[in-house]
Amino acid sequence: MMKYRLNKLPVKTTNNFKINDLEIELDIPKINILSEYVITDNKDIIINKKIVNKKLTTKIDLEFDKYLDVEITIPKNKIITDTVCINYGFSKDEVLISKITFNYEENSSCNFVISYNSSDDNSHFNHLYEVVKMGNGSNGNITILNNMNDNSYNFMGIESLNNELSNLTHNIIDLTGMVRVYNVYSDLKYKAINNLNNIYIGKNDSIIDMNYYLKNSGEESTNTMRVEGSITDKCVKNFRGTIDFIKGCSNSIGDENENCVLLSDTCRSRSLPQLLCGEENVVGAHGVSSGKVDLEKLFYIMSRGYSRKEAEKLILLANFNSILNSIPDSDVRDSILNIIEKSI
Amino acid sequence: MAKTDINNYVDNETRNIYNSVALNESIEKKYGLTKEILEEISKDKNEPKWVLDIRLKALDTFFKMEDPDWGPDISYLDLSKLATYVKPVEGQVRNWEDVPEDIRDIFDKLGIPESEKKALAGSGAQFDSEVVYHNLTEDLKKQGIIYTSFDEGLRDYPELVKKYFSKAVPINDHKYIALHYALFSGGSFVYIPKNAKLDRPLQSYFRLNAPGAGQFEHTLIIVDEGADLQFIEGCSAPGYNELNLHAGCVELFVEKNASLRFSTIENWSKNMLNLNTKKCFVGENGKIEWIMGSFGSKVSMLYPLSVLNGEGAKVEFTNISFAGKGQNLDTGLKIIHNAPRTSSIVNAKSISKDGGICTFRSNVHVKKNAPKSKLSLSCESLMLDSISRSDTIPVDTIETDDVTFAHEAKIGKISDQAIFYLMSRGLSEEEAKALIVRGFAEPIAKAFPVEYAVEMNRLIDLELEGSIG
């Protein structure tokens, strides 16, 4: 086991606040790919897959010297209406280090779902580096589902460059795992829109560490961050959300919200919703709320004949619903809803 | 106080009053930071050995600790060039007439003796490293209320001071509090006995007159069970080209069912590094109210900590920061909910202009043993131009599920619609903007005692001069 300091804040704050990074002991296994990404056939997109023997690192700060590289290009002006699914099933002692690059060429549009599943209870290790290049006027919706088992390790570093007039939505549905570390970095140009939506469910002794840094560089750009989650048992959750208005991004909007429902008095929620502002003419807002399930709502639902557990589940699902509605494909949405229902 | 009196009070105020300098040379100045200097200071003050031991331990701690690697850059602070102890006069007096004339003139211009006569139960004035004046009305003395300089407190009430001193803020809290404990001089000691209520506030005013000097006053306030106190702290300094340092410390103890309203207007000159530390322990059903206005200084790093140790303890924190050209005000708060049914309400506002930087930095921690606690935090920032900065960096840690917690923040510019509306009513654009800024600060100004609300508004006007309004 080695001690690591991962997922560092873009701007450091007081060390005593214990939020600058994630200090964790890890045993990083060697890459051991037993299967492949299964990607829905779609003749309109160009896919290249290969094993690369080069260094791979992300803003999480872990480093590997070999990875599976997947490059997906959505050609210029191509509007793809069917959702493209990218699945990976883990088994045995599998260790996947991969990089997926989405090249959205000018005015293209396509929706993707990347899902990770486990077929057994072994400890799996997944490290994804996702790079999204949004061409001018392109439109993308990418959903990432972590549905591996409770013993798994999941690290995801996501970077997007959102060019002029592009519109990107990320939906991160994080349901399982012992250690889950997420890092998202986005840089928005003129009139670009970036929506980051996140659902997390934490239980047992799991650690969930999120570090999201959304930058408004261009004028009239919009960044939104909506994070909804619940934690219980001895779960530790750290949320760091930064919206950074760079000088010159006038008429831009940045809005971040995190709502964490605590279901036990042994879990711990730590949040840092940061707003950095170097431009006068912007609208920036953040909100954070934490606490147990709303008692009035609970009472109302229980008065209709539901048990406490069922009522709590309904309230959580209602909280998650606004995020799930951002997934455009209703079949995908329903199947994820089913998985969430089982997971709660 | 009648309205006309308030107007007179304001009319006499201009920026020049803050820039007045006493011309008389101080009678003693010490430079550097060595064991020998600390022993000299301690000997001059005739302190008991345990106090010197704290100073020496703090010196050792200071040299072992690192500068903060976050927040504003203060690496240019060169302590070897700083006068660490400046004695302006021999001894402290209880009549303003006995204060040397040039020093009295400054406090006259700041309105301190006038305020004392009209609105205060007691008043203290510190000039550089030493308290030059301290007084409390006779009726309050008879009630057992103690309000003295810190040195007098140490001399006259050694057991009481020893019981509380450095117990809220430990010497290893951070590097500059270690420096404070090594060099502390002046400040106030207040003890309000059980169930005593003061109908008027006490006020201590701190003036750093000497260029290139440090001020390290220590304020220790104990509000015993069921007692109430309003305490006002004012600070100012004339502007110099040399760097000045303020590393004061405020330790507050609010016992069961007691309440303390601690108001501060910081109006340091813009060559000041203000690295102040404040901490309050609150007992069962006790209440601490922090009301703060931060206007001056080159750099401020100030995050008062409230530790809610007793069931039902409360904190209310109201703050406004106003950063102009060359200023970096990094302010905020820390709150620890350490008992059931504790509550906190935070209302922080900031205004930045002409390249000024305002940062709101906070850490709120609800511990496992604080169920049924309630927290409501709100921060709003207003930027008056695009060369300024405004950052909000709040950390919230929740360790119990049975808590009601909400935190919201907003950053933005003055609304065009609001300006348009006011201009349609006959105001110029500049007047409309100035009115909106005053309106933005109004809820905070209201929390101050009336005379200080007026002073705060006046300071806002002074800050706005030349930019808007």
mmCIF file with all atom_site columns, N, CA, C and O in Angstrom, chain A residues 196-200 210 212 214 223-229 237 239 241-243 254-260 271-275 284-289 322-323, chain B residues 406-409:
data_model
loop_
_atom_site.group_PDB
_atom_site.id
_atom_site.type_symbol
_atom_site.label_atom_id
_atom_site.label_alt_id
_atom_site.label_comp_id
_atom_site.label_asym_id
_atom_site.label_entity_id
_atom_site.label_seq_id
_atom_site.pdbx_PDB_ins_code
_atom_site.Cartn_x
_atom_site.Cartn_y
_atom_site.Cartn_z
_atom_site.occupancy
_atom_site.B_iso_or_equiv
_atom_site.pdbx_formal_charge
_atom_site.auth_seq_id
_atom_site.auth_comp_id
_atom_site.auth_asym_id
_atom_site.auth_atom_id
_atom_site.pdbx_PDB_model_num
ATOM 1   N N  . LEU A 1 196 ? -23.110 19.703 -15.907 1.00 0.00 ? 196 LEU A N  1
ATOM 2   C CA . LEU A 1 196 ? -22.561 18.528 -15.237 1.00 0.00 ? 196 LEU A CA 1
ATOM 3   C C  . LEU A 1 196 ? -23.570 18.069 -14.192 1.00 0.00 ? 196 LEU A C  1
ATOM 4   O O  . LEU A 1 196 ? -23.890 18.811 -13.254 1.00 0.00 ? 196 LEU A O  1
ATOM 5   N N  . ASN A 1 197 ? -24.097 16.857 -14.408 1.00 0.00 ? 197 ASN A N  1
ATOM 6   C CA . ASN A 1 197 ? -25.076 16.299 -13.469 1.00 0.00 ? 197 ASN A CA 1
ATOM 7   C C  . ASN A 1 197 ? -24.488 15.054 -12.825 1.00 0.00 ? 197 ASN A C  1
ATOM 8   O O  . ASN A 1 197 ? -23.818 14.270 -13.488 1.00 0.00 ? 197 ASN A O  1
ATOM 9   N N  . ASN A 1 198 ? -24.743 14.892 -11.551 1.00 0.00 ? 198 ASN A N  1
ATOM 10  C CA . ASN A 1 198 ? -24.122 13.777 -10.836 1.00 0.00 ? 198 ASN A CA 1
ATOM 11  C C  . ASN A 1 198 ? -25.072 13.220 -9.778  1.00 0.00 ? 198 ASN A C  1
ATOM 12  O O  . ASN A 1 198 ? -25.654 13.967 -9.000  1.00 0.00 ? 198 ASN A O  1
ATOM 13  N N  . ILE A 1 199 ? -25.226 11.900 -9.832  1.00 0.00 ? 199 ILE A N  1
ATOM 14  C CA . ILE A 1 199 ? -25.946 11.209 -8.753  1.00 0.00 ? 199 ILE A CA 1
ATOM 15  C C  . ILE A 1 199 ? -24.946 10.282 -8.079  1.00 0.00 ? 199 ILE A C  1
ATOM 16  O O  . ILE A 1 199 ? -24.186 9.596  -8.770  1.00 0.00 ? 199 ILE A O  1
ATOM 17  N N  . TYR A 1 200 ? -24.919 10.281 -6.761  1.00 0.00 ? 200 TYR A N  1
ATOM 18  C CA . TYR A 1 200 ? -24.059 9.302  -6.070  1.00 0.00 ? 200 TYR A CA 1
ATOM 19  C C  . TYR A 1 200 ? -24.836 8.639  -4.934  1.00 0.00 ? 200 TYR A C  1
ATOM 20  O O  . TYR A 1 200 ? -25.714 9.244  -4.320  1.00 0.00 ? 200 TYR A O  1
ATOM 21  N N  . MET A 1 210 ? -15.190 13.829 -5.075  1.00 0.00 ? 210 MET A N  1
ATOM 22  C CA . MET A 1 210 ? -15.491 14.530 -6.331  1.00 0.00 ? 210 MET A CA 1
ATOM 23  C C  . MET A 1 210 ? -14.754 15.862 -6.362  1.00 0.00 ? 210 MET A C  1
ATOM 24  O O  . MET A 1 210 ? -14.757 16.582 -5.366  1.00 0.00 ? 210 MET A O  1
ATOM 25  N N  . TYR A 1 212 ? -14.690 18.903 -9.104  1.00 0.00 ? 212 TYR A N  1
ATOM 26  C CA . TYR A 1 212 ? -15.177 19.396 -10.385 1.00 0.00 ? 212 TYR A CA 1
ATOM 27  C C  . TYR A 1 212 ? -14.764 20.854 -10.563 1.00 0.00 ? 212 TYR A C  1
ATOM 28  O O  . TYR A 1 212 ? -15.033 21.683 -9.695  1.00 0.00 ? 212 TYR A O  1
ATOM 29  N N  . LEU A 1 214 ? -15.136 23.787 -13.275 1.00 0.00 ? 214 LEU A N  1
ATOM 30  C CA . LEU A 1 214 ? -15.760 24.262 -14.510 1.00 0.00 ? 214 LEU A CA 1
ATOM 31  C C  . LEU A 1 214 ? -15.387 25.726 -14.719 1.00 0.00 ? 214 LEU A C  1
ATOM 32  O O  . LEU A 1 214 ? -15.632 26.559 -13.850 1.00 0.00 ? 214 LEU A O  1
ATOM 33  N N  . ASN A 1 223 ? -22.210 27.438 -17.317 1.00 0.00 ? 223 ASN A N  1
ATOM 34  C CA . ASN A 1 223 ? -21.816 26.226 -16.616 1.00 0.00 ? 223 ASN A CA 1
ATOM 35  C C  . ASN A 1 223 ? -22.839 25.912 -15.536 1.00 0.00 ? 223 ASN A C  1
ATOM 36  O O  . ASN A 1 223 ? -23.146 26.781 -14.719 1.00 0.00 ? 223 ASN A O  1
ATOM 37  N N  . THR A 1 224 ? -23.357 24.719 -15.522 1.00 0.00 ? 224 THR A N  1
ATOM 38  C CA . THR A 1 224 ? -24.206 24.342 -14.385 1.00 0.00 ? 224 THR A CA 1
ATOM 39  C C  . THR A 1 224 ? -23.699 23.026 -13.811 1.00 0.00 ? 224 THR A C  1
ATOM 40  O O  . THR A 1 224 ? -23.189 22.169 -14.534 1.00 0.00 ? 224 THR A O  1
ATOM 41  N N  . MET A 1 225 ? -23.872 22.899 -12.516 1.00 0.00 ? 225 MET A N  1
ATOM 42  C CA . MET A 1 225 ? -23.435 21.686 -11.825 1.00 0.00 ? 225 MET A CA 1
ATOM 43  C C  . MET A 1 225 ? -24.552 21.294 -10.863 1.00 0.00 ? 225 MET A C  1
ATOM 44  O O  . MET A 1 225 ? -24.919 22.081 -9.997  1.00 0.00 ? 225 MET A O  1
ATOM 45  N N  . ARG A 1 226 ? -25.121 20.119 -11.059 1.00 0.00 ? 226 ARG A N  1
ATOM 46  C CA . ARG A 1 226 ? -26.158 19.663 -10.129 1.00 0.00 ? 226 ARG A CA 1
ATOM 47  C C  . ARG A 1 226 ? -25.728 18.316 -9.575  1.00 0.00 ? 226 ARG A C  1
ATOM 48  O O  . ARG A 1 226 ? -25.527 17.357 -10.329 1.00 0.00 ? 226 ARG A O  1
ATOM 49  N N  . VAL A 1 227 ? -25.606 18.244 -8.279  1.00 0.00 ? 227 VAL A N  1
ATOM 50  C CA . VAL A 1 227 ? -25.119 17.016 -7.647  1.00 0.00 ? 227 VAL A CA 1
ATOM 51  C C  . VAL A 1 227 ? -26.125 16.598 -6.586  1.00 0.00 ? 227 VAL A C  1
ATOM 52  O O  . VAL A 1 227 ? -26.458 17.367 -5.685  1.00 0.00 ? 227 VAL A O  1
ATOM 53  N N  . GLU A 1 228 ? -26.635 15.378 -6.737  1.00 0.00 ? 228 GLU A N  1
ATOM 54  C CA . GLU A 1 228 ? -27.623 14.852 -5.783  1.00 0.00 ? 228 GLU A CA 1
ATOM 55  C C  . GLU A 1 228 ? -27.116 13.515 -5.271  1.00 0.00 ? 228 GLU A C  1
ATOM 56  O O  . GLU A 1 228 ? -26.708 12.665 -6.075  1.00 0.00 ? 228 GLU A O  1
ATOM 57  N N  . GLY A 1 229 ? -27.152 13.314 -3.972  1.00 0.00 ? 229 GLY A N  1
ATOM 58  C CA . GLY A 1 229 ? -26.677 12.035 -3.482  1.00 0.00 ? 229 GLY A CA 1
ATOM 59  C C  . GLY A 1 229 ? -27.225 11.671 -2.128  1.00 0.00 ? 229 GLY A C  1
ATOM 60  O O  . GLY A 1 229 ? -27.867 12.485 -1.444  1.00 0.00 ? 229 GLY A O  1
ATOM 61  N N  . LYS A 1 237 ? -17.993 11.185 2.105   1.00 0.00 ? 237 LYS A N  1
ATOM 62  C CA . LYS A 1 237 ? -18.173 11.833 0.806   1.00 0.00 ? 237 LYS A CA 1
ATOM 63  C C  . LYS A 1 237 ? -17.537 13.217 0.822   1.00 0.00 ? 237 LYS A C  1
ATOM 64  O O  . LYS A 1 237 ? -17.774 14.009 1.731   1.00 0.00 ? 237 LYS A O  1
ATOM 65  N N  . PHE A 1 239 ? -17.164 16.560 -1.605  1.00 0.00 ? 239 PHE A N  1
ATOM 66  C CA . PHE A 1 239 ? -17.551 17.216 -2.860  1.00 0.00 ? 239 PHE A CA 1
ATOM 67  C C  . PHE A 1 239 ? -16.810 18.535 -2.963  1.00 0.00 ? 239 PHE A C  1
ATOM 68  O O  . PHE A 1 239 ? -16.890 19.375 -2.068  1.00 0.00 ? 239 PHE A O  1
ATOM 69  N N  . GLY A 1 241 ? -16.627 21.508 -5.688  1.00 0.00 ? 241 GLY A N  1
ATOM 70  C CA . GLY A 1 241 ? -17.114 22.046 -6.963  1.00 0.00 ? 241 GLY A CA 1
ATOM 71  C C  . GLY A 1 241 ? -16.617 23.463 -7.127  1.00 0.00 ? 241 GLY A C  1
ATOM 72  O O  . GLY A 1 241 ? -16.801 24.289 -6.241  1.00 0.00 ? 241 GLY A O  1
ATOM 73  N N  . THR A 1 242 ? -15.945 23.731 -8.239  1.00 0.00 ? 242 THR A N  1
ATOM 74  C CA . THR A 1 242 ? -15.424 25.084 -8.469  1.00 0.00 ? 242 THR A CA 1
ATOM 75  C C  . THR A 1 242 ? -15.981 25.623 -9.777  1.00 0.00 ? 242 THR A C  1
ATOM 76  O O  . THR A 1 242 ? -15.885 24.959 -10.813 1.00 0.00 ? 242 THR A O  1
ATOM 77  N N  . ILE A 1 243 ? -16.557 26.792 -9.696  1.00 0.00 ? 243 ILE A N  1
ATOM 78  C CA . ILE A 1 243 ? -16.901 27.510 -10.925 1.00 0.00 ? 243 ILE A CA 1
ATOM 79  C C  . ILE A 1 243 ? -16.007 28.734 -10.975 1.00 0.00 ? 243 ILE A C  1
ATOM 80  O O  . ILE A 1 243 ? -15.924 29.487 -10.005 1.00 0.00 ? 243 ILE A O  1
ATOM 81  N N  . GLY A 1 254 ? -22.851 30.859 -14.055 1.00 0.00 ? 254 GLY A N  1
ATOM 82  C CA . GLY A 1 254 ? -22.306 29.672 -13.386 1.00 0.00 ? 254 GLY A CA 1
ATOM 83  C C  . GLY A 1 254 ? -23.185 29.353 -12.190 1.00 0.00 ? 254 GLY A C  1
ATOM 84  O O  . GLY A 1 254 ? -23.467 30.227 -11.374 1.00 0.00 ? 254 GLY A O  1
ATOM 85  N N  . ASP A 1 255 ? -23.623 28.128 -12.134 1.00 0.00 ? 255 ASP A N  1
ATOM 86  C CA . ASP A 1 255 ? -24.557 27.781 -11.056 1.00 0.00 ? 255 ASP A CA 1
ATOM 87  C C  . ASP A 1 255 ? -24.237 26.376 -10.572 1.00 0.00 ? 255 ASP A C  1
ATOM 88  O O  . ASP A 1 255 ? -24.174 25.441 -11.369 1.00 0.00 ? 255 ASP A O  1
ATOM 89  N N  . GLU A 1 256 ? -23.986 26.224 -9.282  1.00 0.00 ? 256 GLU A N  1
ATOM 90  C CA . GLU A 1 256 ? -23.735 24.871 -8.775  1.00 0.00 ? 256 GLU A CA 1
ATOM 91  C C  . GLU A 1 256 ? -24.600 24.585 -7.553  1.00 0.00 ? 256 GLU A C  1
ATOM 92  O O  . GLU A 1 256 ? -24.824 25.452 -6.706  1.00 0.00 ? 256 GLU A O  1
ATOM 93  N N  . ASN A 1 257 ? -25.078 23.351 -7.510  1.00 0.00 ? 257 ASN A N  1
ATOM 94  C CA . ASN A 1 257 ? -25.936 22.945 -6.400  1.00 0.00 ? 257 ASN A CA 1
ATOM 95  C C  . ASN A 1 257 ? -25.596 21.542 -5.974  1.00 0.00 ? 257 ASN A C  1
ATOM 96  O O  . ASN A 1 257 ? -25.464 20.660 -6.813  1.00 0.00 ? 257 ASN A O  1
ATOM 97  N N  . GLU A 1 258 ? -25.472 21.344 -4.686  1.00 0.00 ? 258 GLU A N  1
ATOM 98  C CA . GLU A 1 258 ? -25.275 19.992 -4.182  1.00 0.00 ? 258 GLU A CA 1
ATOM 99  C C  . GLU A 1 258 ? -26.268 19.725 -3.062  1.00 0.00 ? 258 GLU A C  1
ATOM 100 O O  . GLU A 1 258 ? -26.463 20.574 -2.181  1.00 0.00 ? 258 GLU A O  1
ATOM 101 N N  . ASN A 1 259 ? -26.906 18.586 -3.126  1.00 0.00 ? 259 ASN A N  1
ATOM 102 C CA . ASN A 1 259 ? -27.830 18.207 -2.060  1.00 0.00 ? 259 ASN A CA 1
ATOM 103 C C  . ASN A 1 259 ? -27.462 16.805 -1.597  1.00 0.00 ? 259 ASN A C  1
ATOM 104 O O  . ASN A 1 259 ? -27.480 15.868 -2.390  1.00 0.00 ? 259 ASN A O  1
ATOM 105 N N  . CYS A 1 260 ? -27.103 16.687 -0.350  1.00 0.00 ? 260 CYS A N  1
ATOM 106 C CA . CYS A 1 260 ? -26.676 15.383 0.177   1.00 0.00 ? 260 CYS A CA 1
ATOM 107 C C  . CYS A 1 260 ? -27.635 14.949 1.281   1.00 0.00 ? 260 CYS A C  1
ATOM 108 O O  . CYS A 1 260 ? -27.817 15.654 2.270   1.00 0.00 ? 260 CYS A O  1
ATOM 109 N N  . SER A 1 271 ? -18.307 19.328 1.967   1.00 0.00 ? 271 SER A N  1
ATOM 110 C CA . SER A 1 271 ? -18.585 20.016 0.692   1.00 0.00 ? 271 SER A CA 1
ATOM 111 C C  . SER A 1 271 ? -17.800 21.305 0.606   1.00 0.00 ? 271 SER A C  1
ATOM 112 O O  . SER A 1 271 ? -17.639 22.015 1.595   1.00 0.00 ? 271 SER A O  1
ATOM 113 N N  . LEU A 1 272 ? -17.351 21.586 -0.592  1.00 0.00 ? 272 LEU A N  1
ATOM 114 C CA . LEU A 1 272 ? -16.731 22.886 -0.866  1.00 0.00 ? 272 LEU A CA 1
ATOM 115 C C  . LEU A 1 272 ? -17.264 23.389 -2.208  1.00 0.00 ? 272 LEU A C  1
ATOM 116 O O  . LEU A 1 272 ? -16.748 23.024 -3.268  1.00 0.00 ? 272 LEU A O  1
ATOM 117 N N  . PRO A 1 273 ? -18.321 24.172 -2.177  1.00 0.00 ? 273 PRO A N  1
ATOM 118 C CA . PRO A 1 273 ? -18.813 24.746 -3.434  1.00 0.00 ? 273 PRO A CA 1
ATOM 119 C C  . PRO A 1 273 ? -18.146 26.094 -3.657  1.00 0.00 ? 273 PRO A C  1
ATOM 120 O O  . PRO A 1 273 ? -18.491 27.075 -3.022  1.00 0.00 ? 273 PRO A O  1
ATOM 121 N N  . GLN A 1 274 ? -17.166 26.137 -4.537  1.00 0.00 ? 274 GLN A N  1
ATOM 122 C CA . GLN A 1 274 ? -16.320 27.310 -4.696  1.00 0.00 ? 274 GLN A CA 1
ATOM 123 C C  . GLN A 1 274 ? -16.774 28.166 -5.869  1.00 0.00 ? 274 GLN A C  1
ATOM 124 O O  . GLN A 1 274 ? -17.071 27.638 -6.934  1.00 0.00 ? 274 GLN A O  1
ATOM 125 N N  . LEU A 1 275 ? -16.780 29.474 -5.652  1.00 0.00 ? 275 LEU A N  1
ATOM 126 C CA . LEU A 1 275 ? -17.038 30.388 -6.776  1.00 0.00 ? 275 LEU A CA 1
ATOM 127 C C  . LEU A 1 275 ? -15.841 31.316 -6.878  1.00 0.00 ? 275 LEU A C  1
ATOM 128 O O  . LEU A 1 275 ? -15.545 32.044 -5.929  1.00 0.00 ? 275 LEU A O  1
ATOM 129 N N  . GLY A 1 284 ? -23.284 34.397 -10.790 1.00 0.00 ? 284 GLY A N  1
ATOM 130 C CA . GLY A 1 284 ? -22.751 33.175 -10.194 1.00 0.00 ? 284 GLY A CA 1
ATOM 131 C C  . GLY A 1 284 ? -23.531 32.833 -8.938  1.00 0.00 ? 284 GLY A C  1
ATOM 132 O O  . GLY A 1 284 ? -23.876 33.727 -8.159  1.00 0.00 ? 284 GLY A O  1
ATOM 133 N N  . ALA A 1 285 ? -23.818 31.574 -8.751  1.00 0.00 ? 285 ALA A N  1
ATOM 134 C CA . ALA A 1 285 ? -24.551 31.178 -7.540  1.00 0.00 ? 285 ALA A CA 1
ATOM 135 C C  . ALA A 1 285 ? -24.170 29.764 -7.158  1.00 0.00 ? 285 ALA A C  1
ATOM 136 O O  . ALA A 1 285 ? -23.832 28.948 -8.020  1.00 0.00 ? 285 ALA A O  1
ATOM 137 N N  . HIS A 1 286 ? -24.168 29.504 -5.881  1.00 0.00 ? 286 HIS A N  1
ATOM 138 C CA . HIS A 1 286 ? -24.063 28.112 -5.449  1.00 0.00 ? 286 HIS A CA 1
ATOM 139 C C  . HIS A 1 286 ? -24.963 27.869 -4.254  1.00 0.00 ? 286 HIS A C  1
ATOM 140 O O  . HIS A 1 286 ? -25.314 28.784 -3.516  1.00 0.00 ? 286 HIS A O  1
ATOM 141 N N  . GLY A 1 287 ? -25.332 26.634 -4.093  1.00 0.00 ? 287 GLY A N  1
ATOM 142 C CA . GLY A 1 287 ? -26.150 26.264 -2.946  1.00 0.00 ? 287 GLY A CA 1
ATOM 143 C C  . GLY A 1 287 ? -25.777 24.860 -2.518  1.00 0.00 ? 287 GLY A C  1
ATOM 144 O O  . GLY A 1 287 ? -25.502 24.003 -3.353  1.00 0.00 ? 287 GLY A O  1
ATOM 145 N N  . VAL A 1 288 ? -25.759 24.647 -1.223  1.00 0.00 ? 288 VAL A N  1
ATOM 146 C CA . VAL A 1 288 ? -25.487 23.306 -0.696  1.00 0.00 ? 288 VAL A CA 1
ATOM 147 C C  . VAL A 1 288 ? -26.493 23.040 0.403   1.00 0.00 ? 288 VAL A C  1
ATOM 148 O O  . VAL A 1 288 ? -26.767 23.918 1.223   1.00 0.00 ? 288 VAL A O  1
ATOM 149 N N  . SER A 1 289 ? -27.060 21.859 0.393   1.00 0.00 ? 289 SER A N  1
ATOM 150 C CA . SER A 1 289 ? -27.893 21.506 1.537   1.00 0.00 ? 289 SER A CA 1
ATOM 151 C C  . SER A 1 289 ? -27.590 20.072 1.944   1.00 0.00 ? 289 SER A C  1
ATOM 152 O O  . SER A 1 289 ? -27.279 19.226 1.102   1.00 0.00 ? 289 SER A O  1
ATOM 153 N N  . SER A 1 322 ? -34.744 14.737 -11.350 1.00 0.00 ? 322 SER A N  1
ATOM 154 C CA . SER A 1 322 ? -34.448 15.919 -12.170 1.00 0.00 ? 322 SER A CA 1
ATOM 155 C C  . SER A 1 322 ? -33.155 15.708 -12.954 1.00 0.00 ? 322 SER A C  1
ATOM 156 O O  . SER A 1 322 ? -32.989 16.199 -14.070 1.00 0.00 ? 322 SER A O  1
ATOM 157 N N  . ILE A 1 323 ? -32.227 14.952 -12.370 1.00 0.00 ? 323 ILE A N  1
ATOM 158 C CA . ILE A 1 323 ? -30.974 14.673 -13.077 1.00 0.00 ? 323 ILE A CA 1
ATOM 159 C C  . ILE A 1 323 ? -31.194 13.597 -14.137 1.00 0.00 ? 323 ILE A C  1
ATOM 160 O O  . ILE A 1 323 ? -30.720 13.702 -15.272 1.00 0.00 ? 323 ILE A O  1
ATOM 161 N N  . ALA B 2 406 ? -28.236 24.647 5.255   1.00 0.00 ? 406 ALA B N  1
ATOM 162 C CA . ALA B 2 406 ? -28.369 25.253 3.925   1.00 0.00 ? 406 ALA B CA 1
ATOM 163 C C  . ALA B 2 406 ? -27.327 26.341 3.769   1.00 0.00 ? 406 ALA B C  1
ATOM 164 O O  . ALA B 2 406 ? -27.081 27.124 4.679   1.00 0.00 ? 406 ALA B O  1
ATOM 165 N N  . HIS B 2 407 ? -26.716 26.360 2.638   1.00 0.00 ? 407 HIS B N  1
ATOM 166 C CA . HIS B 2 407 ? -25.658 27.339 2.346   1.00 0.00 ? 407 HIS B CA 1
ATOM 167 C C  . HIS B 2 407 ? -25.874 27.852 0.930   1.00 0.00 ? 407 HIS B C  1
ATOM 168 O O  . HIS B 2 407 ? -25.994 27.086 0.000   1.00 0.00 ? 407 HIS B O  1
ATOM 169 N N  . GLU B 2 408 ? -25.931 29.162 0.794   1.00 0.00 ? 408 GLU B N  1
ATOM 170 C CA . GLU B 2 408 ? -26.061 29.691 -0.566  1.00 0.00 ? 408 GLU B CA 1
ATOM 171 C C  . GLU B 2 408 ? -25.166 30.901 -0.747  1.00 0.00 ? 408 GLU B C  1
ATOM 172 O O  . GLU B 2 408 ? -24.859 31.608 0.218   1.00 0.00 ? 408 GLU B O  1
ATOM 173 N N  . ALA B 2 409 ? -24.751 31.106 -1.970  1.00 0.00 ? 409 ALA B N  1
ATOM 174 C CA . ALA B 2 409 ? -23.889 32.255 -2.262  1.00 0.00 ? 409 ALA B CA 1
ATOM 175 C C  . ALA B 2 409 ? -24.215 32.800 -3.639  1.00 0.00 ? 409 ALA B C  1
ATOM 176 O O  . ALA B 2 409 ? -24.663 32.076 -4.521  1.00 0.00 ? 409 ALA B O  1
#
